[in-house]
């Protein structure tokens, strides 16, 4: 099946620094990727939809200047958390969409961000 | 607005017993419905999905789900659970396909009693 990887799997940073998370589709191309955030013992909340070569579409309440998304190629999307603060600590999950008959989002394993 | 409700936060069943995880959705039209499983250290894995057609959907790992429009439900079932089924299960809904925004339920944690 389709595999999506995320790097890093865990990151700890100091408050005020920026952190970049990569999401890669390993064996397929994805025109659309999604970024989710998951708080402990809670569900996934969609942050933004990323289309290759265009600006990401952010969900209501998500600060686009804080969570920068770049989808420069059909296999890579990046999420940069700028000027991170402790409240940004969370589990960030990406997914990549495969269309056609498959019509499925494939999810990465997630990245645990801890901001000190 | 679309929403998904999973009324059971945590369920414990004995290994070999049958399982049913409940899911109710709110959506104006016929929704696209999904069940995902999340295990520690692994990404969400799609168990099954319903777009149209037969309302009883077969998935991977022996799971099935039944779409009941009259009850706005999409409950997940398995006739005999294995210890490896212990995980977090999410029901989800989308408006037209997996390319659209997927709304997830709050999840049900499944524990297996030896």
Coordinates of N, CA and C in Angstrom, one line a residue, chain B residues 10-83:
Chain B
X10 N -14.0 4.5 25.8 CA -13.2 3.4 26.0 C -14.0 2.1 26.2
X11 N -13.6 1.1 25.5 CA -14.3 -0.2 25.5 C -13.3 -1.3 25.8
X12 N -13.6 -2.2 26.7 CA -12.8 -3.4 26.9 C -13.6 -4.6 26.6
X13 N -13.0 -5.5 25.8 CA -13.7 -6.7 25.5 C -12.6 -7.9 25.6
X14 N -13.2 -9.0 25.9 CA -12.3 -10.2 26.0 C -11.8 -10.7 24.6
X15 N -10.6 -11.2 24.6 CA -10.1 -11.8 23.4 C -11.0 -12.9 22.9
X16 N -11.4 -12.8 21.6 CA -12.3 -13.8 21.1 C -13.7 -13.4 21.1
X17 N -14.0 -12.4 21.8 CA -15.4 -11.9 21.9 C -15.7 -11.0 20.7
X18 N -17.0 -10.8 20.5 CA -17.4 -9.9 19.4 C -17.3 -8.4 19.8
X19 N -17.2 -7.6 18.8 CA -17.0 -6.2 19.0 C -18.0 -5.3 18.2
X20 N -18.5 -4.3 18.8 CA -19.2 -3.3 18.0 C -18.9 -1.9 18.5
X21 N -18.3 -1.1 17.7 CA -18.0 0.3 18.0 C -19.0 1.2 17.4
X22 N -19.6 2.1 18.1 CA -20.7 2.9 17.6 C -20.2 4.2 17.0
X23 N -20.9 4.6 16.0 CA -20.6 5.9 15.3 C -21.9 6.5 14.8
X24 N -22.2 7.7 15.1 CA -23.3 8.5 14.5 C -22.8 9.7 13.8
X25 N -23.4 10.1 12.8 CA -23.0 11.2 12.0 C -24.1 12.2 11.8
X26 N -23.7 13.4 11.5 CA -24.7 14.4 11.1 C -24.3 15.0 9.8
X27 N -25.1 14.9 8.8 CA -24.8 15.4 7.5 C -26.0 15.5 6.6
X28 N -26.2 16.5 5.9 CA -27.4 16.8 5.1 C -27.6 15.8 4.0
X29 N -26.6 15.4 3.3 CA -26.7 14.5 2.2 C -26.1 13.2 2.5
X30 N -25.9 12.3 1.5 CA -25.3 11.1 1.8 C -23.8 11.3 2.0
X31 N -23.3 10.9 3.1 CA -21.9 11.2 3.4 C -21.0 10.1 2.9
X32 N -19.7 10.4 2.9 CA -18.7 9.4 2.7 C -18.2 9.1 4.1
X33 N -18.2 7.8 4.5 CA -17.9 7.4 5.8 C -16.7 6.5 5.9
X34 N -16.0 6.7 6.9 CA -14.7 5.9 7.1 C -14.6 5.4 8.5
X35 N -13.8 4.4 8.7 CA -13.3 3.9 9.9 C -11.8 3.8 9.8
X36 N -11.0 4.5 10.7 CA -9.6 4.4 10.8 C -9.2 3.8 12.1
X37 N -8.0 3.2 12.1 CA -7.4 2.7 13.4 C -6.1 3.3 13.6
X38 N -5.8 3.7 14.8 CA -4.5 4.3 15.1 C -3.8 3.5 16.2
X39 N -2.7 3.0 15.9 CA -1.9 2.3 16.9 C -0.7 3.2 17.2
X40 N -0.2 3.0 18.5 CA 1.0 3.8 18.9 C 2.2 3.7 17.9
X41 N 2.7 4.9 17.5 CA 3.9 4.8 16.7 C 3.5 4.6 15.2
X42 N 2.3 4.4 14.9 CA 1.9 4.1 13.5 C 0.9 5.2 13.0
X43 N 0.9 5.4 11.8 CA -0.1 6.3 11.2 C -1.5 5.7 11.2
X44 N -2.5 6.6 11.0 CA -3.8 6.1 10.9 C -3.9 5.1 9.7
X45 N -4.6 4.0 9.9 CA -4.8 3.1 8.8 C -6.3 3.0 8.5
X46 N -6.6 3.0 7.2 CA -8.0 2.9 6.8 C -8.5 1.5 6.9
X47 N -9.5 1.3 7.7 CA -10.1 -0.1 7.8 C -11.1 -0.3 6.7
X48 N -12.0 0.7 6.5 CA -13.0 0.5 5.5 C -13.6 1.9 5.2
X49 N -14.4 1.9 4.1 CA -15.0 3.2 3.8 C -16.3 2.9 3.0
X50 N -17.2 3.8 3.1 CA -18.5 3.6 2.4 C -18.8 4.9 1.6
X51 N -19.0 4.7 0.3 CA -19.3 5.8 -0.5 C -20.7 5.7 -1.0
X52 N -21.0 4.5 -1.5 CA -22.4 4.2 -2.0 C -22.5 2.7 -2.2
X53 N -23.7 2.2 -2.6 CA -23.9 0.8 -2.9 C -24.3 0.0 -1.7
X54 N -23.8 -1.2 -1.6 CA -24.1 -2.1 -0.5 C -23.8 -1.4 0.9
X55 N -24.8 -1.4 1.7 CA -24.6 -0.7 3.0 C -23.8 -1.5 4.0
X56 N -23.5 -2.8 3.7 CA -22.6 -3.5 4.6 C -21.3 -3.6 3.9
X57 N -20.3 -3.0 4.6 CA -19.0 -2.8 4.0 C -18.0 -3.7 4.7
X58 N -17.2 -4.4 3.9 CA -16.2 -5.3 4.4 C -14.8 -4.5 4.4
X59 N -14.1 -4.7 5.4 CA -12.8 -4.0 5.5 C -11.6 -5.0 5.7
X60 N -10.5 -4.4 6.1 CA -9.4 -5.2 6.3 C -9.4 -5.8 7.8
X61 N -8.6 -6.7 8.1 CA -8.4 -7.3 9.4 C -9.7 -7.9 9.9
X62 N -10.7 -8.3 9.1 CA -11.9 -8.9 9.5 C -13.0 -8.0 10.0
X63 N -12.8 -6.7 9.8 CA -13.8 -5.7 10.3 C -14.9 -5.5 9.2
X64 N -16.0 -5.1 9.6 CA -17.1 -4.7 8.7 C -17.9 -3.6 9.4
X65 N -18.6 -2.8 8.6 CA -19.4 -1.7 9.1 C -20.7 -1.7 8.3
X66 N -21.7 -1.2 8.9 CA -23.0 -1.1 8.3 C -23.6 0.3 8.3
X67 N -23.9 0.8 7.1 CA -24.4 2.1 7.0 C -25.9 2.0 7.2
X68 N -26.5 2.8 8.1 CA -27.9 2.8 8.4 C -28.4 4.2 8.3
X69 N -28.9 4.6 7.1 CA -29.3 6.0 6.9 C -30.4 6.4 7.9
X70 N -31.3 5.5 8.2 CA -32.4 5.9 9.1 C -32.0 6.2 10.5
X71 N -30.8 5.7 10.9 CA -30.3 5.9 12.2 C -29.1 6.8 12.2
X72 N -28.7 7.2 11.0 CA -27.5 8.0 10.9 C -26.3 7.4 11.6
X73 N -26.2 6.1 11.3 CA -25.1 5.4 12.0 C -24.2 4.6 11.1
X74 N -23.0 4.3 11.5 CA -22.1 3.6 10.7 C -21.2 2.8 11.7
X75 N -21.8 1.8 12.4 CA -21.1 1.1 13.4 C -20.1 0.0 12.9
X76 N -19.0 -0.1 13.6 CA -18.0 -1.0 13.2 C -18.1 -2.3 14.0
X77 N -17.9 -3.4 13.3 CA -18.1 -4.7 14.0 C -17.0 -5.7 13.6
X78 N -16.7 -6.6 14.5 CA -15.8 -7.7 14.3 C -16.3 -8.9 15.1
X79 N -16.4 -10.0 14.5 CA -17.0 -11.2 15.2 C -16.1 -11.7 16.3
X80 N -14.8 -11.6 16.2 CA -13.9 -12.2 17.2 C -12.6 -11.3 17.2
X81 N -12.4 -10.6 18.3 CA -11.3 -9.7 18.4 C -10.0 -10.5 18.8
X82 N -8.9 -9.9 18.4 CA -7.6 -10.4 18.7 C -6.9 -9.4 19.6
X83 N -5.9 -9.8 20.4 CA -5.2 -8.9 21.2 C -4.5 -7.8 20.4

